[in-house]
Every structure is written in structure tokens, then in C-alpha cells.
Amino acid sequence: MAANIEVCDLSKNYDAVRAVDNISFKAAEGEVIALLGPNGAGKSTLMNMIAGYLAPSRGNIFIRGRNIRDFPLAVKNDIGFLPEGSPLYPDLTVREFLEYMAGLRLLGKTAVDEAIKTAKIENAATQKIETLSKGYQRRVGFAQSILSDPPILLLDEPTDGLDPNQKHHIRDLIARMGRQKTIMISTHLLEEAETICNRVILISAGRIVADGTPAQIIAESGKKNLEEAFRRLTVTEDEA
């Protein structure tokens, strides 16, 4: 099966700090992948490069066979992105914001209605975003990411700030959508990686330290569960 995402020898430097260090992997349709790692591991930086929001220091990213450097606009049409912090327009209502974002993508009212329904935010559609809880704002950001029904979804901490019922809904939705899409979620929640993802890419200090199903990573680490494997594989020299 052809890869929807192919990352080749990717690195990102911030002055003397290397946030992402020579990472390579492929991701196909039907894969729900957790980018799992401790805070500061490089997950968000990697996701921002794949989404086209950050330029890599070296390496290449191919989206459905096209290099993002050569076809930046065409590639972004294939990606729905929920960045960290859900950047929104607080003075707009939920519907106004989604209609604005849909207009930028040349989408109509039907796309907005479907995204609102899918994210289960109908009861907040006429409220100003600034009046919403953090969890509802996160769901508005999620609705924005699925407006165009893209084949690739990049979701940075998608359940951050959600209550247990909201988390269950979004996780179930991701699992169902992942059957026809390539979905990557950045998370530090082991439960999230185990319950909705069929593949885990474990990152530590900007490098991939394990890549496989949760069961494979547990077996290869010689530990009993993903939490123990995570601790073993992400230990730093200072902690050793």
C-alpha cells in the first residue's frame, strides 16, 4: 500500500538545540498512529513540519507522493490539522468561525453543518468562542480540522481539556475515521495510545526509539505493559 505520509531523514534545529533528529518513517491509509513521548521530545515540532507550518532544517516530507517543498498548497489540501492550543478567533461564534475557515477552503454550508454535527457542538454553534470552556474550544478546533474531510489528519493533543465523556466521543470518532484515513495524534497519554491507535511511534530527545504496535513495543522492551516500556525507552542520561 502506498504511503500517505513519508518522512525522510528529517531534522529541525533551533540554534544549538536539535528538536528533531534524523527521523524517518512511512504512514499508510488505515493507520492511527500515536506520536508518543515525554514533554519536549519533539512531537509537536515534528507534527508542525508534516503540516507545513515549520520548515525542516534538513530532510524531506512527502504527502501522497508529493514533496511538501515543491507542492506546499496542494499538499496542505490533503491535511486536516489540529495544532496545540486550538488557535481560534474568540470574538466569533462557533458557526461564524467555521464558516470563515470553510470559505478559505472554498467549502460551503454543508461542510460546516457536517463538522458541527460530527464534533457534537450543535448546542454551542451560536455562542462566541471566548465564552466556551477549554474542552468545547478544543472540539471547535477539531471541527475545523475535519471541514474538508481530508485523507490525512494531524491532531496535536486532541483530547486536551476534555471531560471523560468528551474524550470517549473524540477517541471513538478518531478510531472510526481512521479506517479510511491516515491519522497521527501527538500525545503523552499512554491510555490514549493504547485505546485508539494501531501503531505507536515512540520519540525521545528528538529521535524515534521504538515503532510498532503497542504489543510489539512492550515485547521488544522486555517489559509488562506500555507504561513500563515507555519509562525504559525514554529514560535520559541524567535519569539513568
PDB file of C-alpha atoms in Angstrom:
ATOM      1  CA  MET A   1       0.000   0.000   0.000  1.00  0.00           C
ATOM      2  CA  ALA A   2       1.325   3.442  -0.937  1.00  0.00           C
ATOM      3  CA  ALA A   3       2.254   5.743   1.917  1.00  0.00           C
ATOM      4  CA  ASN A   4       0.098   8.804   2.579  1.00  0.00           C
ATOM      5  CA  ILE A   5       2.962  10.266   4.618  1.00  0.00           C
ATOM      6  CA  GLU A   6       6.667   9.621   4.077  1.00  0.00           C
ATOM      7  CA  VAL A   7       9.224  11.361   6.282  1.00  0.00           C
ATOM      8  CA  CYS A   8      12.845  11.057   5.158  1.00  0.00           C
ATOM      9  CA  ASP A   9      15.882  11.945   7.305  1.00  0.00           C
ATOM     10  CA  LEU A  10      14.042  14.856   8.921  1.00  0.00           C
ATOM     11  CA  SER A  11      15.756  17.207  11.372  1.00  0.00           C
ATOM     12  CA  LYS A  12      14.908  20.558  12.943  1.00  0.00           C
ATOM     13  CA  ASN A  13      17.428  22.778  14.722  1.00  0.00           C
ATOM     14  CA  TYR A  14      16.798  25.793  16.912  1.00  0.00           C
ATOM     15  CA  ASP A  15      20.251  27.361  17.130  1.00  0.00           C
ATOM     16  CA  ALA A  16      22.304  24.791  19.056  1.00  0.00           C
ATOM     17  CA  VAL A  17      19.269  22.682  20.032  1.00  0.00           C
ATOM     18  CA  ARG A  18      18.182  19.818  17.758  1.00  0.00           C
ATOM     19  CA  ALA A  19      14.462  19.328  18.433  1.00  0.00           C
ATOM     20  CA  VAL A  20      14.013  16.609  15.780  1.00  0.00           C
ATOM     21  CA  ASP A  21      16.978  14.412  14.957  1.00  0.00           C
ATOM     22  CA  ASN A  22      17.106  12.479  11.666  1.00  0.00           C
ATOM     23  CA  ILE A  23      13.631  10.927  11.781  1.00  0.00           C
ATOM     24  CA  SER A  24      12.267   8.667   9.019  1.00  0.00           C
ATOM     25  CA  PHE A  25       9.001   6.705   8.764  1.00  0.00           C
ATOM     26  CA  LYS A  26       6.038   5.973   6.485  1.00  0.00           C
ATOM     27  CA  ALA A  27       2.312   6.056   7.294  1.00  0.00           C
ATOM     28  CA  ALA A  28      -0.435   4.461   5.215  1.00  0.00           C
ATOM     29  CA  GLU A  29      -4.210   4.767   4.926  1.00  0.00           C
ATOM     30  CA  GLY A  30      -5.967   2.949   7.755  1.00  0.00           C
ATOM     31  CA  GLU A  31      -3.254   3.674  10.310  1.00  0.00           C
ATOM     32  CA  VAL A  32      -3.996   5.579  13.506  1.00  0.00           C
ATOM     33  CA  ILE A  33      -0.570   6.460  14.842  1.00  0.00           C
ATOM     34  CA  ALA A  34       0.342   7.853  18.234  1.00  0.00           C
ATOM     35  CA  LEU A  35       3.396  10.082  18.398  1.00  0.00           C
ATOM     36  CA  LEU A  36       4.132   9.222  21.986  1.00  0.00           C
ATOM     37  CA  GLY A  37       6.828  10.746  24.136  1.00  0.00           C
ATOM     38  CA  PRO A  38       7.590  12.899  27.170  1.00  0.00           C
ATOM     39  CA  ASN A  39       7.228  16.678  27.131  1.00  0.00           C
ATOM     40  CA  GLY A  40       9.956  18.232  24.998  1.00  0.00           C
ATOM     41  CA  ALA A  41      10.550  15.061  22.972  1.00  0.00           C
ATOM     42  CA  GLY A  42       9.919  16.815  19.651  1.00  0.00           C
ATOM     43  CA  LYS A  43       6.378  15.577  18.930  1.00  0.00           C
ATOM     44  CA  SER A  44       4.785  18.956  18.214  1.00  0.00           C
ATOM     45  CA  THR A  45       7.786  20.131  16.189  1.00  0.00           C
ATOM     46  CA  LEU A  46       7.578  17.004  14.023  1.00  0.00           C
ATOM     47  CA  MET A  47       3.840  17.400  13.538  1.00  0.00           C
ATOM     48  CA  ASN A  48       4.190  21.079  12.624  1.00  0.00           C
ATOM     49  CA  MET A  49       6.744  20.189   9.941  1.00  0.00           C
ATOM     50  CA  ILE A  50       4.495  17.492   8.462  1.00  0.00           C
ATOM     51  CA  ALA A  51       1.623  20.009   8.390  1.00  0.00           C
ATOM     52  CA  GLY A  52       3.800  22.532   6.564  1.00  0.00           C
ATOM     53  CA  TYR A  53       3.843  25.109   9.361  1.00  0.00           C
ATOM     54  CA  LEU A  54       7.567  24.684  10.051  1.00  0.00           C
ATOM     55  CA  ALA A  55      10.356  24.245   7.529  1.00  0.00           C
ATOM     56  CA  PRO A  56      12.789  21.427   8.324  1.00  0.00           C
ATOM     57  CA  SER A  57      16.494  22.102   8.747  1.00  0.00           C
ATOM     58  CA  ARG A  58      17.159  19.041   6.585  1.00  0.00           C
ATOM     59  CA  GLY A  59      15.255  16.126   5.096  1.00  0.00           C
ATOM     60  CA  ASN A  60      12.072  15.744   3.087  1.00  0.00           C
ATOM     61  CA  ILE A  61       8.368  15.159   3.662  1.00  0.00           C
ATOM     62  CA  PHE A  62       6.161  13.539   1.037  1.00  0.00           C
ATOM     63  CA  ILE A  63       2.369  13.724   1.291  1.00  0.00           C
ATOM     64  CA  ARG A  64       0.642  11.237  -1.019  1.00  0.00           C
ATOM     65  CA  GLY A  65       3.807  11.121  -3.120  1.00  0.00           C
ATOM     66  CA  ARG A  66       4.355  14.891  -3.407  1.00  0.00           C
ATOM     67  CA  ASN A  67       7.206  16.741  -1.730  1.00  0.00           C
ATOM     68  CA  ILE A  68       5.796  19.426   0.534  1.00  0.00           C
ATOM     69  CA  ARG A  69       8.611  21.768  -0.502  1.00  0.00           C
ATOM     70  CA  ASP A  70       7.600  21.572  -4.159  1.00  0.00           C
ATOM     71  CA  PHE A  71       3.785  21.488  -3.765  1.00  0.00           C
ATOM     72  CA  PRO A  72       3.026  23.294  -0.459  1.00  0.00           C
ATOM     73  CA  LEU A  73      -0.543  24.382  -1.243  1.00  0.00           C
ATOM     74  CA  ALA A  74      -1.634  21.166  -2.949  1.00  0.00           C
ATOM     75  CA  VAL A  75      -0.224  19.090  -0.105  1.00  0.00           C
ATOM     76  CA  LYS A  76      -1.996  21.145   2.558  1.00  0.00           C
ATOM     77  CA  ASN A  77      -5.317  20.434   0.854  1.00  0.00           C
ATOM     78  CA  ASP A  78      -4.840  16.796   1.864  1.00  0.00           C
ATOM     79  CA  ILE A  79      -4.220  17.585   5.546  1.00  0.00           C
ATOM     80  CA  GLY A  80      -6.515  18.495   8.409  1.00  0.00           C
ATOM     81  CA  PHE A  81      -4.511  19.936  11.285  1.00  0.00           C
ATOM     82  CA  LEU A  82      -5.422  20.479  14.926  1.00  0.00           C
ATOM     83  CA  PRO A  83      -2.421  22.298  16.411  1.00  0.00           C
ATOM     84  CA  GLU A  84      -1.548  22.582  20.070  1.00  0.00           C
ATOM     85  CA  GLY A  85      -3.671  25.178  21.868  1.00  0.00           C
ATOM     86  CA  SER A  86      -6.524  25.302  19.307  1.00  0.00           C
ATOM     87  CA  PRO A  87      -5.848  28.813  17.919  1.00  0.00           C
ATOM     88  CA  LEU A  88      -9.290  30.328  17.339  1.00  0.00           C
ATOM     89  CA  TYR A  89     -10.971  33.704  16.870  1.00  0.00           C
ATOM     90  CA  PRO A  90     -12.557  34.354  20.288  1.00  0.00           C
ATOM     91  CA  ASP A  91     -14.866  37.190  19.150  1.00  0.00           C
ATOM     92  CA  LEU A  92     -16.611  34.990  16.546  1.00  0.00           C
ATOM     93  CA  THR A  93     -19.353  32.488  17.217  1.00  0.00           C
ATOM     94  CA  VAL A  94     -18.583  28.832  16.581  1.00  0.00           C
ATOM     95  CA  ARG A  95     -20.540  28.854  13.324  1.00  0.00           C
ATOM     96  CA  GLU A  96     -19.005  32.134  12.154  1.00  0.00           C
ATOM     97  CA  PHE A  97     -15.515  30.777  12.771  1.00  0.00           C
ATOM     98  CA  LEU A  98     -16.188  27.515  10.953  1.00  0.00           C
ATOM     99  CA  GLU A  99     -17.859  29.343   8.053  1.00  0.00           C
ATOM    100  CA  TYR A 100     -14.820  31.587   7.769  1.00  0.00           C
ATOM    101  CA  MET A 101     -12.454  28.614   7.761  1.00  0.00           C
ATOM    102  CA  ALA A 102     -14.662  26.790   5.252  1.00  0.00           C
ATOM    103  CA  GLY A 103     -14.620  29.851   2.987  1.00  0.00           C
ATOM    104  CA  LEU A 104     -10.825  29.805   2.944  1.00  0.00           C
ATOM    105  CA  ARG A 105     -11.051  26.237   1.656  1.00  0.00           C
ATOM    106  CA  LEU A 106     -13.808  27.114  -0.852  1.00  0.00           C
ATOM    107  CA  LEU A 107     -16.256  24.910   1.036  1.00  0.00           C
ATOM    108  CA  GLY A 108     -19.971  25.565   1.555  1.00  0.00           C
ATOM    109  CA  LYS A 109     -22.515  25.454   4.375  1.00  0.00           C
ATOM    110  CA  THR A 110     -22.913  21.681   4.137  1.00  0.00           C
ATOM    111  CA  ALA A 111     -19.297  21.145   5.233  1.00  0.00           C
ATOM    112  CA  VAL A 112     -19.835  23.410   8.240  1.00  0.00           C
ATOM    113  CA  ASP A 113     -23.063  21.669   9.251  1.00  0.00           C
ATOM    114  CA  GLU A 114     -21.428  18.243   8.968  1.00  0.00           C
ATOM    115  CA  ALA A 115     -18.371  19.270  11.022  1.00  0.00           C
ATOM    116  CA  ILE A 116     -20.567  20.753  13.769  1.00  0.00           C
ATOM    117  CA  LYS A 117     -22.635  17.564  13.880  1.00  0.00           C
ATOM    118  CA  THR A 118     -19.618  15.265  13.865  1.00  0.00           C
ATOM    119  CA  ALA A 119     -17.897  17.164  16.694  1.00  0.00           C
ATOM    120  CA  LYS A 120     -21.197  17.303  18.643  1.00  0.00           C
ATOM    121  CA  ILE A 121     -21.096  21.058  19.190  1.00  0.00           C
ATOM    122  CA  GLU A 122     -24.594  21.913  17.882  1.00  0.00           C
ATOM    123  CA  ASN A 123     -25.652  23.395  21.218  1.00  0.00           C
ATOM    124  CA  ALA A 124     -22.725  25.858  21.127  1.00  0.00           C
ATOM    125  CA  ALA A 125     -22.911  26.853  17.445  1.00  0.00           C
ATOM    126  CA  THR A 126     -24.280  30.355  18.146  1.00  0.00           C
ATOM    127  CA  GLN A 127     -22.058  31.102  21.150  1.00  0.00           C
ATOM    128  CA  LYS A 128     -18.957  33.258  20.967  1.00  0.00           C
ATOM    129  CA  ILE A 129     -15.833  31.152  21.212  1.00  0.00           C
ATOM    130  CA  GLU A 130     -14.487  33.249  24.103  1.00  0.00           C
ATOM    131  CA  THR A 131     -17.441  32.103  26.252  1.00  0.00           C
ATOM    132  CA  LEU A 132     -16.709  28.394  25.785  1.00  0.00           C
ATOM    133  CA  SER A 133     -14.841  26.076  28.123  1.00  0.00           C
ATOM    134  CA  LYS A 134     -11.410  24.785  27.168  1.00  0.00           C
ATOM    135  CA  GLY A 135     -12.936  21.440  26.246  1.00  0.00           C
ATOM    136  CA  TYR A 136     -15.517  22.969  23.924  1.00  0.00           C
ATOM    137  CA  GLN A 137     -12.880  25.166  22.310  1.00  0.00           C
ATOM    138  CA  ARG A 138     -10.822  22.037  21.655  1.00  0.00           C
ATOM    139  CA  ARG A 139     -13.820  20.448  19.960  1.00  0.00           C
ATOM    140  CA  VAL A 140     -14.289  23.550  17.795  1.00  0.00           C
ATOM    141  CA  GLY A 141     -10.646  23.178  16.755  1.00  0.00           C
ATOM    142  CA  PHE A 142     -11.302  19.535  15.936  1.00  0.00           C
ATOM    143  CA  ALA A 143     -14.342  20.506  13.840  1.00  0.00           C
ATOM    144  CA  GLN A 144     -12.126  22.926  11.914  1.00  0.00           C
ATOM    145  CA  SER A 145      -9.630  20.153  11.152  1.00  0.00           C
ATOM    146  CA  ILE A 146     -12.249  17.869   9.563  1.00  0.00           C
ATOM    147  CA  LEU A 147     -14.113  20.504   7.495  1.00  0.00           C
ATOM    148  CA  SER A 148     -12.785  19.290   4.140  1.00  0.00           C
ATOM    149  CA  ASP A 149     -12.901  15.568   5.059  1.00  0.00           C
ATOM    150  CA  PRO A 150      -9.154  15.279   4.331  1.00  0.00           C
ATOM    151  CA  PRO A 151      -7.393  11.936   3.840  1.00  0.00           C
ATOM    152  CA  ILE A 152      -4.801  12.866   6.491  1.00  0.00           C
ATOM    153  CA  LEU A 153      -5.466  14.190   9.996  1.00  0.00           C
ATOM    154  CA  LEU A 154      -2.742  15.551  12.281  1.00  0.00           C
ATOM    155  CA  LEU A 155      -4.072  16.041  15.799  1.00  0.00           C
ATOM    156  CA  ASP A 156      -1.846  17.532  18.498  1.00  0.00           C
ATOM    157  CA  GLU A 157      -3.197  16.511  21.936  1.00  0.00           C
ATOM    158  CA  PRO A 158      -6.770  16.125  20.567  1.00  0.00           C
ATOM    159  CA  THR A 159      -8.392  15.353  23.944  1.00  0.00           C
ATOM    160  CA  ASP A 160      -6.591  18.013  25.969  1.00  0.00           C
ATOM    161  CA  GLY A 161      -9.071  19.698  28.326  1.00  0.00           C
ATOM    162  CA  LEU A 162     -11.959  17.336  27.569  1.00  0.00           C
ATOM    163  CA  ASP A 163     -14.065  15.694  30.248  1.00  0.00           C
ATOM    164  CA  PRO A 164     -14.308  11.858  30.293  1.00  0.00           C
ATOM    165  CA  ASN A 165     -17.458  11.748  28.123  1.00  0.00           C
ATOM    166  CA  GLN A 166     -15.980  14.157  25.582  1.00  0.00           C
ATOM    167  CA  LYS A 167     -12.749  12.153  25.494  1.00  0.00           C
ATOM    168  CA  HIS A 168     -14.692   8.962  24.813  1.00  0.00           C
ATOM    169  CA  HIS A 169     -16.569  10.602  21.929  1.00  0.00           C
ATOM    170  CA  ILE A 170     -13.456  12.050  20.261  1.00  0.00           C
ATOM    171  CA  ARG A 171     -11.454   8.838  20.722  1.00  0.00           C
ATOM    172  CA  ASP A 172     -14.265   6.753  19.237  1.00  0.00           C
ATOM    173  CA  LEU A 173     -14.567   9.204  16.352  1.00  0.00           C
ATOM    174  CA  ILE A 174     -10.825   9.067  15.648  1.00  0.00           C
ATOM    175  CA  ALA A 175     -10.877   5.262  15.693  1.00  0.00           C
ATOM    176  CA  ARG A 176     -13.789   5.142  13.201  1.00  0.00           C
ATOM    177  CA  MET A 177     -12.378   7.820  10.897  1.00  0.00           C
ATOM    178  CA  GLY A 178      -9.008   6.091  10.953  1.00  0.00           C
ATOM    179  CA  ARG A 179     -10.345   3.176   8.931  1.00  0.00           C
ATOM    180  CA  GLN A 180     -10.339   5.335   5.777  1.00  0.00           C
ATOM    181  CA  LYS A 181      -7.702   7.946   6.669  1.00  0.00           C
ATOM    182  CA  THR A 182      -4.181   8.301   7.956  1.00  0.00           C
ATOM    183  CA  ILE A 183      -4.396   9.827  11.425  1.00  0.00           C
ATOM    184  CA  MET A 184      -1.492  10.896  13.592  1.00  0.00           C
ATOM    185  CA  ILE A 185      -2.062  12.088  17.137  1.00  0.00           C
ATOM    186  CA  SER A 186       0.574  13.632  19.337  1.00  0.00           C
ATOM    187  CA  THR A 187       0.047  12.619  22.943  1.00  0.00           C
ATOM    188  CA  HIS A 188       1.767  11.873  26.220  1.00  0.00           C
ATOM    189  CA  LEU A 189      -1.238   9.820  27.413  1.00  0.00           C
ATOM    190  CA  LEU A 190      -0.456   6.108  27.379  1.00  0.00           C
ATOM    191  CA  GLU A 191      -4.154   5.214  27.678  1.00  0.00           C
ATOM    192  CA  GLU A 192      -4.925   7.204  24.532  1.00  0.00           C
ATOM    193  CA  ALA A 193      -2.156   5.495  22.583  1.00  0.00           C
ATOM    194  CA  GLU A 194      -3.340   2.032  23.625  1.00  0.00           C
ATOM    195  CA  THR A 195      -7.086   2.527  23.173  1.00  0.00           C
ATOM    196  CA  ILE A 196      -7.340   4.209  19.763  1.00  0.00           C
ATOM    197  CA  CYS A 197      -4.027   3.690  17.948  1.00  0.00           C
ATOM    198  CA  ASN A 198      -2.903   0.640  15.990  1.00  0.00           C
ATOM    199  CA  ARG A 199       0.674   1.909  15.845  1.00  0.00           C
ATOM    200  CA  VAL A 200       2.924   3.840  18.208  1.00  0.00           C
ATOM    201  CA  ILE A 201       5.984   5.878  17.242  1.00  0.00           C
ATOM    202  CA  LEU A 202       7.820   6.483  20.486  1.00  0.00           C
ATOM    203  CA  ILE A 203      10.003   9.601  20.453  1.00  0.00           C
ATOM    204  CA  SER A 204      12.640  10.669  22.953  1.00  0.00           C
ATOM    205  CA  ALA A 205      15.064  13.591  22.635  1.00  0.00           C
ATOM    206  CA  GLY A 206      14.018  14.147  19.024  1.00  0.00           C
ATOM    207  CA  ARG A 207      14.646  10.565  17.888  1.00  0.00           C
ATOM    208  CA  ILE A 208      12.481   7.519  17.238  1.00  0.00           C
ATOM    209  CA  VAL A 209      13.291   4.922  19.890  1.00  0.00           C
ATOM    210  CA  ALA A 210      10.508   2.439  19.015  1.00  0.00           C
ATOM    211  CA  ASP A 211       7.964   1.978  16.219  1.00  0.00           C
ATOM    212  CA  GLY A 212       5.286  -0.711  16.124  1.00  0.00           C
ATOM    213  CA  THR A 213       2.022  -1.845  17.656  1.00  0.00           C
ATOM    214  CA  PRO A 214       1.710  -1.333  21.424  1.00  0.00           C
ATOM    215  CA  ALA A 215       2.101  -5.115  21.860  1.00  0.00           C
ATOM    216  CA  GLN A 216       5.290  -5.179  19.757  1.00  0.00           C
ATOM    217  CA  ILE A 217       6.851  -2.294  21.691  1.00  0.00           C
ATOM    218  CA  ILE A 218       6.027  -3.964  25.014  1.00  0.00           C
ATOM    219  CA  ALA A 219       7.530  -7.274  23.854  1.00  0.00           C
ATOM    220  CA  GLU A 220      10.690  -5.709  22.407  1.00  0.00           C
ATOM    221  CA  SER A 221      11.282  -3.646  25.549  1.00  0.00           C
ATOM    222  CA  GLY A 222      11.094  -6.721  27.755  1.00  0.00           C
ATOM    223  CA  LYS A 223       8.515  -5.023  29.974  1.00  0.00           C
ATOM    224  CA  LYS A 224       5.000  -5.996  31.086  1.00  0.00           C
ATOM    225  CA  ASN A 225       2.996  -3.035  29.797  1.00  0.00           C
ATOM    226  CA  LEU A 226       3.283   0.136  27.721  1.00  0.00           C
ATOM    227  CA  GLU A 227       3.873   2.335  30.762  1.00  0.00           C
ATOM    228  CA  GLU A 228       6.952   0.309  31.765  1.00  0.00           C
ATOM    229  CA  ALA A 229       8.169   0.226  28.151  1.00  0.00           C
ATOM    230  CA  PHE A 230       7.701   3.990  27.886  1.00  0.00           C
ATOM    231  CA  ARG A 231       9.751   4.576  31.035  1.00  0.00           C
ATOM    232  CA  ARG A 232      12.531   2.287  29.906  1.00  0.00           C
ATOM    233  CA  LEU A 233      12.819   3.609  26.355  1.00  0.00           C
ATOM    234  CA  THR A 234      12.537   7.314  27.167  1.00  0.00           C
ATOM    235  CA  VAL A 235      14.913   7.429  30.134  1.00  0.00           C
ATOM    236  CA  THR A 236      17.507  10.201  29.783  1.00  0.00           C
ATOM    237  CA  GLU A 237      21.196  10.033  30.643  1.00  0.00           C
ATOM    238  CA  ASP A 238      20.541  12.277  33.644  1.00  0.00           C
ATOM    239  CA  GLU A 239      17.910   9.851  34.950  1.00  0.00           C
ATOM    240  CA  ALA A 240      19.874   6.664  34.242  1.00  0.00           C
TER     241      ALA A 240
END
